[in-house]
CSV table of C-alpha atoms in Angstrom, one decimal:
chain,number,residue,atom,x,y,z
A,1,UNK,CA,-12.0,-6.3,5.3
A,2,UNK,CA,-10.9,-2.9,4.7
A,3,UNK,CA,-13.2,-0.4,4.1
A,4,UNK,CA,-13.3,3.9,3.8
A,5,UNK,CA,-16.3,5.3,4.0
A,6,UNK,CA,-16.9,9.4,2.6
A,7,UNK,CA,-14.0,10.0,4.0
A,8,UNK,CA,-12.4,13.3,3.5
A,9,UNK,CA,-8.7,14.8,4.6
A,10,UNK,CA,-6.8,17.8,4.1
A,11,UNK,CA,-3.0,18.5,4.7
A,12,UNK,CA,-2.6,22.2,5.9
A,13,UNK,CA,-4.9,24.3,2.4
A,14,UNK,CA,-4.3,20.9,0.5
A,15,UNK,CA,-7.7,18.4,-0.3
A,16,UNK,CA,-6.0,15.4,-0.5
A,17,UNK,CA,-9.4,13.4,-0.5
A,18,UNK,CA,-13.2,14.3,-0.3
A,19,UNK,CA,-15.9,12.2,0.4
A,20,UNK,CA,-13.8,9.3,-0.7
A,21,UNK,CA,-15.2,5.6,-0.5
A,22,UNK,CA,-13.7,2.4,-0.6
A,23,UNK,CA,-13.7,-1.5,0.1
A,24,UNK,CA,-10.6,-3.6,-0.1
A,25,UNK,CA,-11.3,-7.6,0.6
A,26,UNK,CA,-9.0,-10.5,1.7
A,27,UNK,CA,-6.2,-11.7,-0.6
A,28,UNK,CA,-6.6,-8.4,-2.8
A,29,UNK,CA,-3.1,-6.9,-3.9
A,30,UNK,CA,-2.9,-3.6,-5.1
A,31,UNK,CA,-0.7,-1.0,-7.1
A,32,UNK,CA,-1.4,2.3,-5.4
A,33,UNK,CA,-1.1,5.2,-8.1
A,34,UNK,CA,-1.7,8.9,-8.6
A,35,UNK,CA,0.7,11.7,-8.9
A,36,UNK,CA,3.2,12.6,-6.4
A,37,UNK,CA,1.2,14.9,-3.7
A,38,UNK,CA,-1.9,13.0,-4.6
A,39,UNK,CA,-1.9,11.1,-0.9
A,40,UNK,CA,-0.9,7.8,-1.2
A,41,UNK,CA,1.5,8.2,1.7
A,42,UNK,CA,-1.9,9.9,3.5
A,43,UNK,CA,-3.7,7.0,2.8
A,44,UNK,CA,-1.3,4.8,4.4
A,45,UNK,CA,-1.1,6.6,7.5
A,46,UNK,CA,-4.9,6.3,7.8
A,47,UNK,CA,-5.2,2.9,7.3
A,48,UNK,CA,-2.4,2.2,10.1
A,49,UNK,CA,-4.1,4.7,12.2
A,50,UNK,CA,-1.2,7.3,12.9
A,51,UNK,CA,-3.4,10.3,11.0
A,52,UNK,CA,-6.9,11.0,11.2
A,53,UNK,CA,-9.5,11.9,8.6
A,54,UNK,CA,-11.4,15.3,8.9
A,55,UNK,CA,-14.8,13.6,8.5
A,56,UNK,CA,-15.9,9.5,7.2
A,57,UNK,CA,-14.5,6.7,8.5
A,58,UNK,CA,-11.5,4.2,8.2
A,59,UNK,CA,-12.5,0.5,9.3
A,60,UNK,CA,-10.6,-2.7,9.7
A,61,UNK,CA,-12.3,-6.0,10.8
A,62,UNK,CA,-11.5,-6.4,14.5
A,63,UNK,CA,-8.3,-8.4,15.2
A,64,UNK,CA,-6.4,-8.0,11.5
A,65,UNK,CA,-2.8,-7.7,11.6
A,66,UNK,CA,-1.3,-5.0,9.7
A,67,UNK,CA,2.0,-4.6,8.8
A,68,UNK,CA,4.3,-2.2,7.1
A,69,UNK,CA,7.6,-0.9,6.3
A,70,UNK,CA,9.6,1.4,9.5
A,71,UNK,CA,10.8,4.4,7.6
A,72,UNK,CA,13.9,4.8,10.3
A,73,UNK,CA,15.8,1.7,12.3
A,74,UNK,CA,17.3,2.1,15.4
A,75,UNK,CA,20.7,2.0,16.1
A,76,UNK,CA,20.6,-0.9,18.6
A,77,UNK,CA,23.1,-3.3,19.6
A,78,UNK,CA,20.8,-6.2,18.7
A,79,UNK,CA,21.6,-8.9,16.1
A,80,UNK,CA,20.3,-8.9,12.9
A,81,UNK,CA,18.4,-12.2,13.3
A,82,UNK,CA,16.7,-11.0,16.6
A,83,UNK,CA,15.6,-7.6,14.6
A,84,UNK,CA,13.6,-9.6,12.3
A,85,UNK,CA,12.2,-11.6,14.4
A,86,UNK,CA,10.9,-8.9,16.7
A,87,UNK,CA,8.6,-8.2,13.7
A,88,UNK,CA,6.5,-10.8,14.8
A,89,UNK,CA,5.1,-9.2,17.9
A,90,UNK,CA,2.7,-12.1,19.1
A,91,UNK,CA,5.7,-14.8,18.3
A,92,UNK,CA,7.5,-12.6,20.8
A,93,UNK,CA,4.6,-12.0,23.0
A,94,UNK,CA,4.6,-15.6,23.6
A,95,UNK,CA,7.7,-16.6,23.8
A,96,UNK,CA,8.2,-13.9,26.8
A,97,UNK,CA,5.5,-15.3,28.7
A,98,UNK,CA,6.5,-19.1,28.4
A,99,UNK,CA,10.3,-17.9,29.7
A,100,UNK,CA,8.2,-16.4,32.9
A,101,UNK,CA,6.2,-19.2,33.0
A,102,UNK,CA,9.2,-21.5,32.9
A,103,UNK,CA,11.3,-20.0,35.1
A,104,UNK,CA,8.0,-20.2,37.8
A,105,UNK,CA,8.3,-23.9,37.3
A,106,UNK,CA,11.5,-24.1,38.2
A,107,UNK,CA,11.1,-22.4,41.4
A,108,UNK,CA,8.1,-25.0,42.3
A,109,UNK,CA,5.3,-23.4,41.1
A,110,UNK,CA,2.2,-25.4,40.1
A,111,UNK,CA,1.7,-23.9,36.4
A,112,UNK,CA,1.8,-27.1,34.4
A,113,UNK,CA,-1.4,-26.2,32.8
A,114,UNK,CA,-0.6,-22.9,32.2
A,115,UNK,CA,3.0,-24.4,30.4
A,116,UNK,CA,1.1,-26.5,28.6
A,117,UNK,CA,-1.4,-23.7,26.8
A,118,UNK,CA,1.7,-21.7,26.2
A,119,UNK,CA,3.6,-24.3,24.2
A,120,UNK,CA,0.2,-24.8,22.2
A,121,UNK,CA,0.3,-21.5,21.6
A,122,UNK,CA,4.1,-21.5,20.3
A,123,UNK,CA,3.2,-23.8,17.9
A,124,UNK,CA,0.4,-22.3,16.4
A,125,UNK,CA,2.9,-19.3,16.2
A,126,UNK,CA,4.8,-21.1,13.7
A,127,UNK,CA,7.1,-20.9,17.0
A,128,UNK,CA,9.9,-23.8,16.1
A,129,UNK,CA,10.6,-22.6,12.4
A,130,UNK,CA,10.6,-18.9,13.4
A,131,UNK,CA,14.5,-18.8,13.2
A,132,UNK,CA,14.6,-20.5,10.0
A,133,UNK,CA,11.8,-18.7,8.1
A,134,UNK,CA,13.8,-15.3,9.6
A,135,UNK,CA,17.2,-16.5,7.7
A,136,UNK,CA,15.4,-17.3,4.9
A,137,UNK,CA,13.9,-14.0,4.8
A,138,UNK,CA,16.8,-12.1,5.4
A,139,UNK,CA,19.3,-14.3,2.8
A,140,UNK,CA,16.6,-13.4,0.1
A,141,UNK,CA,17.1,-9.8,0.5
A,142,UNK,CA,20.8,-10.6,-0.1
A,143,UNK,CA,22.5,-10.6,3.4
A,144,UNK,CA,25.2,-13.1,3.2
A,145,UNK,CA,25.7,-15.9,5.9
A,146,UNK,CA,26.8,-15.3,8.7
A,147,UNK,CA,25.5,-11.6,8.8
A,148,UNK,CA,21.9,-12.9,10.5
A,149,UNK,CA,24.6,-12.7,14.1
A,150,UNK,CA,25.9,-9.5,12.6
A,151,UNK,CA,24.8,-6.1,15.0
A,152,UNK,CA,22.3,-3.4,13.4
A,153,UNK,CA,25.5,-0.9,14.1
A,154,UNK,CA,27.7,-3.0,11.4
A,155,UNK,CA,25.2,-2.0,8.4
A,156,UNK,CA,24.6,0.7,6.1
A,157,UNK,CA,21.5,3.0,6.0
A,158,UNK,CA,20.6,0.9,2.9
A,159,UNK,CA,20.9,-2.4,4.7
A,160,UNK,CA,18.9,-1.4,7.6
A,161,UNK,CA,16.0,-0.8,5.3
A,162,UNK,CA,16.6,-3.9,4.2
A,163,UNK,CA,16.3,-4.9,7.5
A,164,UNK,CA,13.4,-3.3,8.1
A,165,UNK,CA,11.3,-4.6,5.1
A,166,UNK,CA,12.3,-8.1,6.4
A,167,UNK,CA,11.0,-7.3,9.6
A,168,UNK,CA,7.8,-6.5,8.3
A,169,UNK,CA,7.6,-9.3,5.9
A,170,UNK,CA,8.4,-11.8,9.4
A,171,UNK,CA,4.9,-10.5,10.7
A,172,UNK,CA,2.4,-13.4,10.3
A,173,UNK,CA,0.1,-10.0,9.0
A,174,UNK,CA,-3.4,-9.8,7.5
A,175,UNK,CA,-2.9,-6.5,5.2
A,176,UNK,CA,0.8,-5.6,4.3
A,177,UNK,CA,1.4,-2.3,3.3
A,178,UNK,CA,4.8,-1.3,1.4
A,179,UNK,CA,5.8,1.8,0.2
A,180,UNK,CA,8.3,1.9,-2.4
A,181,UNK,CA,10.0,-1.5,-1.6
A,182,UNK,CA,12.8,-1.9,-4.2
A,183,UNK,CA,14.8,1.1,-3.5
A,184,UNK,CA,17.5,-0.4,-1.8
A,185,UNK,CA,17.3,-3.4,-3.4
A,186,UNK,CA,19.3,-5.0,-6.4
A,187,UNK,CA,17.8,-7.1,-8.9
A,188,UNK,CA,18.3,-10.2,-7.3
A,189,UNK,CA,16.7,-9.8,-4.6
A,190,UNK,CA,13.7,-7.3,-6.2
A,191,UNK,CA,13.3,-10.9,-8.1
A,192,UNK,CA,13.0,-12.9,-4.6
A,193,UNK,CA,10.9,-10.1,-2.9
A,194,UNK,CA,8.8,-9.9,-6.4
A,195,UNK,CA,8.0,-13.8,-6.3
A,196,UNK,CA,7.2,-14.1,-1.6
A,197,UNK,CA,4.7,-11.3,-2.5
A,198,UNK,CA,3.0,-13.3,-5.3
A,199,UNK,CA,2.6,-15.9,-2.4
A,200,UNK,CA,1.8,-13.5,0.3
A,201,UNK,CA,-1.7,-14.7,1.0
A,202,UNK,CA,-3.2,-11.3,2.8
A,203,UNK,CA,-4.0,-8.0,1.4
A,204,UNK,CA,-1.3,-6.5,0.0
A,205,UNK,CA,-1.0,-2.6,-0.6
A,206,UNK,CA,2.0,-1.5,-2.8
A,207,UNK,CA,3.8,1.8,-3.9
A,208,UNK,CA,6.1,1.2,-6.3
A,209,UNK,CA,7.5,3.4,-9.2
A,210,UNK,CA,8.6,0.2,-11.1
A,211,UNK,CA,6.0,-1.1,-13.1
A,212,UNK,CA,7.3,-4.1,-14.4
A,213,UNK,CA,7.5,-5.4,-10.6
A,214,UNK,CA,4.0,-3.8,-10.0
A,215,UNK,CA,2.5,-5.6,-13.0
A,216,UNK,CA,3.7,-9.1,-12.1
A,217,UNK,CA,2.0,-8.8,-8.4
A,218,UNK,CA,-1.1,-7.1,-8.7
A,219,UNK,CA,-4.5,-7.8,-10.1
A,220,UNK,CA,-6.4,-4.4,-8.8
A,221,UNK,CA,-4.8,-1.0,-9.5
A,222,UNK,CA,-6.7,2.0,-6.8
A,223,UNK,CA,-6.0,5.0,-9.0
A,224,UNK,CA,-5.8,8.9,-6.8
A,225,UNK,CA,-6.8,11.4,-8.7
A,226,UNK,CA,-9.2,14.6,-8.1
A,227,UNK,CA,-9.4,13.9,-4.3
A,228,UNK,CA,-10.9,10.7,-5.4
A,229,UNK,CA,-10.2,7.1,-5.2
A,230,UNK,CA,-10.9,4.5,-8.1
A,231,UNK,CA,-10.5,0.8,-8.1
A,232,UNK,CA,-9.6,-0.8,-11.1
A,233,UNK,CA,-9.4,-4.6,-11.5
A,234,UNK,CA,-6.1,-5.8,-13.6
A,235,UNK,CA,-2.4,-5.0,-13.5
A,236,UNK,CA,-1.0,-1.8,-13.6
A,237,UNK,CA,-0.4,-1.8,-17.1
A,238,UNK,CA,-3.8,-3.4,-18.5
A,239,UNK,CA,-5.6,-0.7,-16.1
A,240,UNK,CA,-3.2,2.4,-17.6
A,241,UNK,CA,-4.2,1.3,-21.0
A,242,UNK,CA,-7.6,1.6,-20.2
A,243,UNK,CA,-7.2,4.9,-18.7
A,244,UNK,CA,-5.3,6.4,-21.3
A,245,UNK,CA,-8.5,5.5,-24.2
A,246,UNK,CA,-10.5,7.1,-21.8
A,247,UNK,CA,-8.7,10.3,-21.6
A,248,UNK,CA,-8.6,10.5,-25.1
A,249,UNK,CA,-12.2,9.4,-25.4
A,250,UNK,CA,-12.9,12.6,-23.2
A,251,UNK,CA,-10.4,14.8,-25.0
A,252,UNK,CA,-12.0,14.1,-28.2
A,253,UNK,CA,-15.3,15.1,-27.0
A,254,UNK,CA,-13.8,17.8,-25.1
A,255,UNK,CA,-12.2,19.3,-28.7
A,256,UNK,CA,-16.0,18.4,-30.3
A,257,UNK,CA,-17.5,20.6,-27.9
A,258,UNK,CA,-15.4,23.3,-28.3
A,259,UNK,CA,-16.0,23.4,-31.9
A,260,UNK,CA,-19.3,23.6,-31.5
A,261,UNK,CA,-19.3,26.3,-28.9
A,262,UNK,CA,-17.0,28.4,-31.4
A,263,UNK,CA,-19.6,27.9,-34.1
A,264,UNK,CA,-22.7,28.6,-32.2
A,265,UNK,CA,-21.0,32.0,-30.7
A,266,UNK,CA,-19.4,32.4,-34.3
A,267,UNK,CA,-23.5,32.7,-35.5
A,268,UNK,CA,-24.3,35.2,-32.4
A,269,UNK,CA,-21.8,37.5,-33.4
A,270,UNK,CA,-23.2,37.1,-37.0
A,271,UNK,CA,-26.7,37.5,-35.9
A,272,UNK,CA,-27.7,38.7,-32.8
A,273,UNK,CA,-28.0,42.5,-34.2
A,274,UNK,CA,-29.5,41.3,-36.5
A,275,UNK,CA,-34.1,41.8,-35.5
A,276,UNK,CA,-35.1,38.7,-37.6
A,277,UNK,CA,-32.2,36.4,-36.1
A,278,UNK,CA,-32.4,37.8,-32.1
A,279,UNK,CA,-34.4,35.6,-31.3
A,280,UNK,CA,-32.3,32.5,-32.0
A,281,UNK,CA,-29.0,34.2,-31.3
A,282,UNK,CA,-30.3,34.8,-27.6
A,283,UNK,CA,-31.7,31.2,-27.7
A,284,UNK,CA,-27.6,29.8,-28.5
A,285,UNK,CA,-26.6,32.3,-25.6
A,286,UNK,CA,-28.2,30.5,-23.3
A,287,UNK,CA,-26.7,27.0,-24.8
């Protein structure tokens, strides 16, 4: 479904990834990790297409739907309700053109057919429960009633993020990609967002710095690290556990090594003046 292929990408002196390969299937969600500077934002914007690798590829199977969070929302004198609902464009696409197609049939125009295929199309939109599954949307991220008919204006920055991750989570998407979802949300609603994202059926890509809300949605973790990218199959806690014993696996032979280096140039300090030992001092040299 989603796949990178030796793809490499630099921001301004910074390698951010190099030769990098990846595939991502259907119904996968994943904890996106690596220290901060490591990409993960990057990767984002590759996979939505707004920046471009320096060489490899970014793919998508044709005709996916891809949402994600807007980082800014526009002061608009537009209802709350409407906002989230604009975040499903093809609900929107279709109701415009069954308006025009209505108003044609007022006038006279033939377009029954046409009418028809459009109100087909509204239903397989999910076009009648729209409004509800907007409300629903936006009373789990803890808006109260009424404030659905409430203008963008009237909120806070905070509440038109929340705003904005509703919009995204209205879009009937394919891969879902959210960056650092629960910052403007309390616990309450980190708990609703926490348990529609366990049902989420698509691909599901997450940022998060809270790993107790990473661990009870994912079951891959794609590590960033060394310009590379490593999937790992479990939460974000079984796969740092597994990490961390193999860090110390490869500290431990990191220290053995070293010993053994300081003992093999310990013996060509000993020896290598030495005519009878030069020959095996100058063969541990070489080691």
């Amino acid at each position: 479904m989603l796949n990178l292929s030796n793809v490499s990408l630099r921001r301004g002196t910074r390698l951010l990834f190099e030769n990098a390969s990846l595939s991502l299937h259907a119904g996968y969600k994943v904890a996106l990790t690596g220290a901060n500077g490591t990409g993960k934002s990057s990767l984002f914007s590759l996979i939505m297409g707004s920046l471009h690798s320096d060489s490899g590829s970014v793919s998508l199977q044709p005709n996916l739907r891809l949402a994600h969070v807007a980082q800014e929302t526009p002061a608009l004198e537009r209802s709350a309700l409407d906002y989230t609902l604009d975040g499903d464009a093809e609900l929107r696409r279709i109701e415009a053109a069954l308006a025009a197609a209505e108003a044609e049939h007022t006038t006279g125009a033939d377009n029954g057919e046409d009418l028809a295929h459009l109100h087909g199309e509204y239903d397989f939109a999910q076009g009648y429960t729209a409004v509800s599954r907007a409300i629903t949307l936006l009373h789990g991220l803890g808006f109260a009633n009424g404030d659905e008919h409430r203008q963008i204006t009237e909120f806070s920055g905070g509440w038109r993020m929340r705003l904005n991750l509703a919009q995204a989570l209205m879009c009937r998407s394919d891969i879902l990609l959210l960056d650092e979802p629960t910052n403007h949300l309390d616990l309450e609603a980190t708990l609703w967002l926490e348990e529609w994202l366990r049902r989420y059926p698509g691909m599901l890509l997450l940022i998060s710095h809270d790993r107790e809300f990473m661990d009870r949605i994912v079951a891959h973790v794609l590590h960033i690290e060394n310009a590379q990218l490593k999937l790992s199959k479990g939460n974000y806690s079984e796969v740092e556990r597994a990490r961390a014993a193999q860090l110390a696996q490869q500290q431990a032979g990191f220290e053995r090594q070293q010993r053994e280096v300081a003992h093999i140039r310990s013996y060509i300090e000993r020896f290598r003046a030495k005519a009878s030992k030069a020959r095996q001092a100058q063969s541990r040299m070489k080691a």
